[in-house]
Short mmCIF file of C-alpha atoms and ligand atoms in Angstrom, two decimals:
data_model
loop_
_atom_site.label_atom_id
_atom_site.label_comp_id
_atom_site.label_asym_id
_atom_site.label_seq_id
_atom_site.Cartn_x
_atom_site.Cartn_y
_atom_site.Cartn_z
CA SER P 1 -11.88 38.81 70.25
CA LEU P 2 -10.12 40.71 67.68
CA ASP P 3 -7.04 38.78 68.60
CA LYS P 4 -8.98 35.84 68.62
CA ALA P 5 -10.74 36.66 64.96
CA PHE P 6 -7.46 38.22 63.68
CA ALA P 7 -5.81 34.74 65.06
CA ALA P 8 -8.03 32.87 62.97
CA LEU P 9 -7.55 34.88 59.76
CA GLU P 10 -3.54 33.92 60.18
CA GLN P 11 -3.89 30.14 61.17
CA GLN P 12 -6.29 29.78 58.10
CA ALA P 13 -3.81 31.65 55.94
CA ARG P 14 -0.98 29.59 56.63
CA ALA P 15 -2.95 26.54 56.28
CA ASP P 16 -4.04 27.47 52.27
CA ALA P 17 -0.44 28.30 52.35
CA ALA P 18 0.48 24.99 53.00
CA ALA P 19 -1.78 23.34 51.02
CA ILE P 20 0.02 24.84 47.92
CA LYS P 21 0.86 22.56 44.80
CA GLY P 22 1.73 24.19 41.71
CA ASP P 23 1.53 27.54 40.06
CA GLU P 24 -1.92 27.24 39.93
CA ASP P 25 -2.44 26.96 43.53
CA VAL P 26 -0.27 29.99 44.21
CA GLU P 27 -2.11 32.10 42.02
CA ALA P 28 -5.28 30.64 43.47
CA TYR P 29 -3.92 31.65 46.51
CA ARG P 30 -2.81 35.25 45.76
CA LEU P 31 -6.87 35.77 44.57
CA GLN P 32 -8.09 34.43 47.19
CA TRP P 33 -6.67 36.12 50.08
CA LEU P 34 -5.36 39.23 48.36
CA GLY P 35 -7.66 39.52 45.39
CA ARG P 36 -8.85 43.39 45.01
CA LYS P 37 -12.53 42.93 45.12
CA GLN P 38 -13.26 39.20 46.78
CA GLY P 39 -9.79 38.71 48.49
CA ARG P 40 -10.01 38.06 52.10
CA LEU P 41 -8.09 40.98 53.48
CA ASN P 42 -9.75 43.43 51.18
CA ASP P 43 -13.18 42.36 52.72
CA VAL P 44 -11.33 42.84 56.05
CA SER P 45 -10.45 46.48 55.51
CA SER P 46 -13.81 47.91 53.78
CA ARG P 47 -15.94 46.44 55.95
CA TRP P 48 -14.34 45.68 59.80
CA LEU P 49 -12.06 48.71 58.81
CA LYS P 50 -14.62 51.33 58.33
CA ALA P 51 -17.26 50.41 60.64
CA ALA P 52 -14.76 50.31 63.57
CA PRO P 53 -15.33 53.54 65.93
CA ALA P 54 -12.34 55.89 65.46
CA GLU P 55 -10.46 55.04 68.72
CA ALA P 56 -10.35 51.53 67.51
CA LYS P 57 -9.00 52.28 63.94
CA LYS P 58 -5.36 52.76 64.68
CA SER P 59 -5.14 49.06 66.41
CA LEU P 60 -7.11 47.88 64.39
CA GLY P 61 -4.93 49.02 61.22
CA GLN P 62 -1.82 47.49 62.92
CA ARG P 63 -3.21 43.97 62.99
CA PHE P 64 -4.77 44.83 59.44
CA ASN P 65 -1.14 45.35 58.09
CA ALA P 66 0.80 42.67 59.74
CA LEU P 67 -1.82 39.91 59.29
CA LYS P 68 -0.97 41.27 55.36
CA THR P 69 2.57 41.23 55.38
CA THR P 70 1.96 37.75 56.63
CA VAL P 71 0.41 36.97 53.66
CA GLU P 72 2.62 38.15 51.37
CA GLN P 73 5.47 36.28 52.60
CA LEU P 74 3.31 33.34 52.28
CA LEU P 75 2.63 33.76 48.95
CA GLU P 76 6.60 35.11 48.34
CA GLN P 77 7.64 31.55 49.97
CA ALA P 78 5.02 29.25 48.02
CA ALA P 79 5.86 30.69 44.56
CA GLY P 80 9.19 30.73 45.34
CA SER P 81 9.28 27.02 46.16
CA GLY P 82 8.63 26.45 42.66
CA PRO P 83 6.47 23.55 40.69
CA SER P 84 5.68 20.09 43.55
CA ASP P 85 8.32 16.63 42.67
CA ALA P 86 4.90 15.45 41.73
CA ALA P 87 4.55 18.38 38.78
CA LEU P 88 7.92 17.95 38.02
CA ALA P 89 8.03 14.33 37.76
CA ALA P 90 4.61 14.15 35.37
CA GLU P 91 6.53 16.33 32.88
CA ALA P 92 9.77 14.82 32.12
CA ILE P 93 11.43 14.64 29.41
CA ASP P 94 13.96 11.72 28.57
CA ILE P 95 16.42 14.20 26.57
CA THR P 96 17.83 10.56 25.80
CA LEU P 97 15.17 9.87 23.14
CA PRO P 98 15.60 9.72 19.46
CA GLY P 99 13.31 13.35 17.71
CA THR P 100 10.74 13.26 15.73
CA ARG P 101 12.10 12.67 12.20
CA ARG P 102 10.28 15.35 10.05
CA LEU P 103 9.84 14.24 6.49
CA LEU P 104 11.23 17.05 3.82
CA GLY P 105 9.50 16.39 0.77
CA ALA P 106 11.78 16.54 -2.60
CA GLU P 107 11.12 17.69 -6.58
CA HIS P 108 9.67 15.26 -7.97
CA PRO P 109 11.85 13.84 -10.90
CA ILE P 110 9.81 14.73 -13.38
CA THR P 111 9.03 18.31 -12.32
CA ARG P 112 12.71 18.44 -11.70
CA THR P 113 13.96 17.27 -15.35
CA MET P 114 10.55 19.52 -16.92
CA ASN P 115 12.05 22.80 -14.69
CA GLU P 116 15.35 21.84 -16.18
CA ILE P 117 14.52 21.50 -20.29
CA VAL P 118 12.17 24.75 -19.66
CA SER P 119 15.06 26.79 -17.82
CA VAL P 120 17.46 26.16 -20.49
CA PHE P 121 15.18 27.42 -23.08
CA ALA P 122 14.19 30.10 -20.64
CA ALA P 123 17.94 31.23 -21.05
CA LEU P 124 17.33 31.96 -24.85
CA GLY P 125 14.48 34.11 -24.02
CA TYR P 126 11.52 31.93 -24.08
CA SER P 127 8.92 32.19 -22.13
CA VAL P 128 6.31 29.54 -20.54
CA GLY P 129 2.98 28.60 -21.45
CA VAL P 130 0.65 26.27 -20.40
CA GLY P 131 -3.00 24.40 -21.72
CA PRO P 132 -5.55 22.90 -20.98
CA GLU P 133 -4.95 18.77 -20.52
CA VAL P 134 -8.97 18.19 -21.24
CA GLU P 135 -9.01 19.47 -24.58
CA THR P 136 -11.25 19.99 -27.80
CA ASP P 137 -10.99 17.76 -30.71
CA PHE P 138 -10.36 21.44 -32.88
CA TYR P 139 -7.30 21.92 -30.43
CA ASN P 140 -5.80 18.54 -30.50
CA PHE P 141 -6.36 17.72 -33.97
CA GLU P 142 -7.91 19.48 -36.18
CA SER P 143 -6.26 23.07 -35.97
CA MET P 144 -3.12 20.55 -35.83
CA ASN P 145 -3.89 19.39 -39.73
CA PHE P 146 -5.17 16.52 -38.78
CA PRO P 147 -8.35 16.86 -40.66
CA PRO P 148 -11.69 14.37 -38.87
CA GLY P 149 -10.86 10.45 -40.33
CA HIS P 150 -7.34 11.41 -41.28
CA PRO P 151 -5.40 8.02 -40.24
CA ALA P 152 -2.54 10.16 -38.57
CA ARG P 153 -5.12 9.95 -35.73
CA ASP P 154 -4.57 6.77 -34.51
CA THR P 155 -1.31 7.25 -34.45
CA GLN P 156 -2.17 9.05 -30.99
CA ASP P 157 -4.74 6.19 -29.56
CA THR P 158 -7.15 9.02 -27.60
CA LEU P 159 -8.96 8.71 -24.82
CA VAL P 160 -12.02 10.59 -24.91
CA ILE P 161 -14.71 11.78 -22.45
CA ALA P 162 -17.52 10.40 -22.65
CA ASN P 163 -21.16 11.26 -24.18
CA GLN P 164 -20.69 13.86 -26.44
CA ASP P 165 -22.00 12.38 -30.01
CA ARG P 166 -24.20 15.21 -29.88
CA ARG P 167 -21.90 17.81 -30.30
CA PRO P 168 -20.15 18.89 -32.91
CA LEU P 169 -16.88 16.97 -34.15
CA ARG P 170 -14.60 19.98 -32.92
CA ASP P 171 -16.31 20.71 -29.96
CA ARG P 172 -15.49 17.18 -28.14
CA LEU P 173 -13.79 16.54 -25.39
CA LEU P 174 -10.72 14.20 -24.92
CA LEU P 175 -7.96 13.73 -22.78
CA ARG P 176 -5.11 15.77 -25.37
CA THR P 177 -2.73 13.58 -27.01
CA HIS P 178 0.57 15.96 -26.77
CA THR P 179 1.24 19.22 -25.67
CA SER P 180 0.94 20.68 -29.09
CA PRO P 181 -2.67 22.05 -28.89
CA VAL P 182 -0.99 24.85 -26.56
CA GLN P 183 1.01 25.71 -29.75
CA MET P 184 -2.50 26.87 -31.60
CA ARG P 185 -3.78 28.13 -28.32
CA THR P 186 -0.82 30.73 -27.83
CA MET P 187 -0.73 31.94 -31.40
CA GLU P 188 -4.81 32.95 -31.51
CA LYS P 189 -3.15 34.93 -28.38
CA GLN P 190 -0.79 36.35 -29.37
CA PRO P 191 0.84 37.90 -33.00
CA PRO P 192 4.39 36.75 -33.60
CA PRO P 193 6.72 37.00 -32.89
CA VAL P 194 6.88 34.14 -30.40
CA ARG P 195 8.96 31.95 -28.30
CA ILE P 196 7.50 29.58 -25.73
CA VAL P 197 8.01 26.21 -24.12
CA ILE P 198 5.14 24.36 -22.81
CA PRO P 199 5.47 21.79 -20.23
CA GLY P 200 2.62 19.64 -19.19
CA LYS P 201 0.73 16.33 -18.91
CA VAL P 202 -0.53 14.40 -21.76
CA HIS P 203 -2.52 11.49 -22.30
CA ARG P 204 -2.66 8.10 -24.59
CA ASN P 205 -4.53 4.84 -24.45
CA ASP P 206 -0.95 3.04 -24.36
CA ALA P 207 -1.10 -0.37 -23.12
CA GLN P 208 2.05 0.23 -20.11
CA ASP P 209 5.02 -1.40 -20.08
CA ALA P 210 9.02 -0.72 -18.70
CA THR P 211 8.53 2.34 -21.15
CA HIS P 212 4.92 3.16 -21.86
CA SER P 213 2.68 4.96 -19.55
CA PRO P 214 -0.73 5.85 -20.49
CA ILE P 215 -0.10 9.42 -18.49
CA PHE P 216 3.04 11.45 -19.37
CA HIS P 217 4.74 14.64 -19.62
CA GLN P 218 6.15 16.76 -22.59
CA VAL P 219 7.68 19.74 -23.01
CA GLU P 220 6.95 21.40 -26.47
CA GLY P 221 8.54 24.40 -28.19
CA LEU P 222 7.39 26.99 -30.87
CA CYS P 223 9.35 29.69 -32.29
CA VAL P 224 7.58 31.98 -34.85
CA ASP P 225 9.20 35.22 -36.31
CA THR P 226 10.18 36.67 -39.91
CA ASN P 227 13.24 34.20 -41.69
CA ILE P 228 13.48 31.44 -38.94
CA THR P 229 14.91 28.77 -41.00
CA PHE P 230 15.81 25.03 -40.23
CA SER P 231 19.03 25.83 -39.19
CA ASP P 232 17.97 27.67 -36.79
CA LEU P 233 15.78 24.77 -35.66
CA LYS P 234 19.37 22.59 -35.74
CA GLY P 235 21.21 25.16 -33.91
CA THR P 236 18.83 25.49 -30.92
CA LEU P 237 18.08 21.96 -30.61
CA ASP P 238 21.95 21.00 -30.60
CA HIS P 239 22.44 23.72 -28.16
CA ALA P 240 19.72 22.84 -25.86
CA MET P 241 21.09 18.82 -26.18
CA LYS P 242 24.47 19.52 -24.85
CA ALA P 243 22.97 22.03 -21.74
CA LEU P 244 21.06 19.31 -20.53
CA PHE P 245 23.21 16.31 -21.02
CA GLY P 246 26.59 17.64 -21.62
CA SER P 247 28.50 19.31 -24.32
CA SER P 248 30.18 16.67 -26.21
CA VAL P 249 26.75 15.20 -27.08
CA LYS P 250 26.23 15.36 -30.60
CA THR P 251 22.96 16.03 -32.74
CA ARG P 252 21.26 14.33 -35.68
CA PHE P 253 18.48 14.96 -37.51
CA PHE P 254 16.22 12.52 -39.72
CA PRO P 255 13.42 13.13 -42.12
CA SER P 256 10.35 12.20 -40.21
CA PHE P 257 6.74 12.94 -40.51
CA PHE P 258 4.07 15.14 -38.32
CA PRO P 259 0.82 16.21 -39.66
CA PHE P 260 1.72 19.99 -38.40
CA THR P 261 5.23 20.37 -39.29
CA GLU P 262 6.74 20.18 -42.72
CA PRO P 263 9.75 19.52 -43.07
CA SER P 264 9.73 17.20 -40.26
CA ALA P 265 12.62 15.42 -38.41
CA ASP P 266 13.30 12.50 -35.45
CA VAL P 267 16.34 14.05 -33.20
CA GLN P 268 18.67 11.49 -32.43
CA ILE P 269 21.53 12.19 -29.98
CA SER P 270 24.91 10.54 -28.86
CA CYS P 271 24.64 7.69 -26.49
CA ILE P 272 24.91 9.27 -23.17
CA PHE P 273 25.92 5.89 -21.76
CA CYS P 274 28.95 4.81 -24.15
CA GLY P 275 29.50 8.19 -25.53
CA GLY P 276 28.22 7.21 -29.34
CA LYS P 277 30.67 3.49 -29.54
CA GLY P 278 27.84 1.40 -28.81
CA CYS P 279 26.20 -0.24 -26.06
CA ARG P 280 23.34 -2.33 -24.58
CA LYS P 281 20.91 0.73 -23.95
CA CYS P 282 21.46 2.60 -27.43
CA LYS P 283 20.90 -0.90 -29.33
CA GLN P 284 24.99 -1.02 -30.56
CA SER P 285 23.68 2.35 -32.71
CA GLY P 286 25.59 4.95 -30.57
CA TRP P 287 22.41 6.85 -31.34
CA ILE P 288 19.48 7.69 -28.88
CA GLU P 289 16.46 9.16 -30.37
CA LEU P 290 14.64 11.62 -28.97
CA LEU P 291 12.57 14.41 -30.03
CA GLY P 292 10.34 14.90 -33.05
CA CYS P 293 10.35 18.58 -34.44
CA GLY P 294 9.87 20.07 -37.68
CA MET P 295 8.74 23.80 -39.27
CA VAL P 296 5.42 24.58 -39.06
CA ASP P 297 3.20 23.88 -41.12
CA PRO P 298 1.47 26.36 -43.63
CA ALA P 299 -1.95 24.81 -42.51
CA VAL P 300 -1.42 25.58 -39.05
CA PHE P 301 -0.64 28.99 -39.65
CA ALA P 302 -3.65 29.04 -41.44
CA PHE P 303 -5.39 28.12 -38.29
CA ALA P 304 -3.72 30.56 -36.55
CA ALA P 305 -4.69 33.44 -39.11
CA GLU P 306 -8.19 33.25 -38.11
CA LYS P 307 -7.12 34.81 -35.11
CA GLN P 308 -4.46 36.47 -35.70
CA PRO P 309 -3.96 37.50 -39.28
CA ALA P 310 0.03 38.36 -38.27
CA TYR P 311 0.29 34.74 -39.35
CA ASP P 312 0.32 34.51 -43.08
CA PRO P 313 3.05 32.19 -43.65
CA LYS P 314 3.95 34.61 -46.41
CA LYS P 315 5.67 36.83 -43.92
CA ILE P 316 6.36 34.52 -41.30
CA SER P 317 7.93 31.08 -40.61
CA GLY P 318 8.89 29.30 -37.12
CA PHE P 319 9.55 25.95 -36.17
CA ALA P 320 8.41 23.42 -33.32
CA PHE P 321 9.40 20.42 -31.48
CA GLY P 322 8.31 18.13 -28.98
CA MET P 323 10.07 15.60 -26.28
CA GLY P 324 8.66 13.29 -23.64
CA VAL P 325 10.38 14.29 -20.42
CA GLU P 326 10.10 10.65 -18.98
CA ARG P 327 12.50 9.60 -21.72
CA ILE P 328 15.04 12.21 -20.54
CA ALA P 329 14.69 11.71 -17.10
CA MET P 330 15.02 8.18 -17.38
CA MET P 331 18.41 8.43 -19.16
CA LYS P 332 19.46 11.41 -17.23
CA TYR P 333 18.63 9.70 -13.76
CA GLY P 334 19.24 5.95 -14.93
CA ILE P 335 15.54 4.64 -13.89
CA SER P 336 15.00 1.82 -15.68
CA GLU P 337 10.92 1.26 -15.02
CA ILE P 338 8.92 4.17 -16.47
CA GLY P 339 6.23 2.81 -13.79
CA SER P 340 8.64 3.83 -10.87
CA LEU P 341 7.71 7.67 -11.62
CA PHE P 342 4.49 6.99 -11.03
CA ALA P 343 4.36 4.65 -7.83
CA GLY P 344 4.96 7.37 -4.96
CA ASP P 345 7.20 5.09 -3.34
CA MET P 346 9.28 7.33 -0.69
CA ARG P 347 12.33 4.91 -1.07
CA PHE P 348 12.70 5.64 -4.84
CA LEU P 349 11.63 9.64 -4.11
CA ASN P 350 13.78 9.64 -1.53
CA GLN P 351 16.70 9.27 -3.91
CA PHE P 352 15.82 12.78 -5.10
CA ALA P 353 15.82 14.39 -2.25
N1 LIG N 401 3.63 16.69 -30.95
C1 LIG N 401 4.64 15.50 -31.09
C2 LIG N 401 4.25 14.07 -30.84
O1 LIG N 401 3.49 13.83 -29.03
C3 LIG N 401 5.53 16.28 -30.92
C4 LIG N 401 6.01 17.21 -32.17
C5 LIG N 401 5.60 18.26 -31.65
C6 LIG N 401 6.28 16.58 -33.40
C7 LIG N 401 6.40 19.05 -32.23
C8 LIG N 401 7.40 17.99 -33.82
C9 LIG N 401 7.07 19.27 -33.64
O2 LIG N 401 4.58 12.81 -31.07
#
């Protein structure tokens, strides 16, 4: 009957091994037969062998070892045979299919242009500043020498935050119309000397057309130190324009007006499309107007001196400038519609990847 019992066990072990299909079955078989705690062979050794009378132990042990060897061989064969054909077919990969293309991001042309402008000034020792896009009337206008009710405010059609009529005018919030308020925020925090460029987004209630957008970007610049002159302003901007557009570009300065600079100037560069000969892009003039600038108005220093007395116009002077990023990006990359910079159309943006 011992023979029968072992024969039955072996038969069962062979049948189970024959039913093995994949790796999971192999592991289940190993646990079922050879597992240290619940395995059937452990059951045999711990219950039968222990309980057997001393004279039967030897032959019982031999049979047990034979059965164990058989099970181990069956397991080895099953594991070595690998996954079944069906399992392989289910996992088959057609390596002739095209792969899934992963889209790579690219720097947006506005960001790229802004970074380029900033790095030209960084190379001159300027640091980078930022300020809030939702700004107070004080920083956007009053401290930049646009007094309440002053007509110069109308040149920057302002989008204001609603329901603030009960606040004092200087505290009312608006979407900044230029990056110039960050001039004041910088000076309030830091005594002279200051050399800073301020890239950022600005908003104006302008109708959209091919060259205007109610949201656009500027890079502001501010330089304050002892003995800063208009020549420093001219030399700095002439260098910057050559660095941005090529060393053969020329600059010229025209009288202009901004409340926060005196004197003020508009800067033109020789047309980068025709080299100054005259073409459609420059309306045959050979020149393109690109930015505003001027010497910091003493009235602006007076506002800064309320927090930082070192901004004393008798002791220091400075210049400031501001340029539109979209306009420069459009010129550099030959973009004719400002709207394509904001549409998020991948066919447009991929050209900059
Ligand atoms: N803030 C001006 C504008 O947006 C540009 C400017 C900046 C002009 C600094 C002079 C000096 O039109």
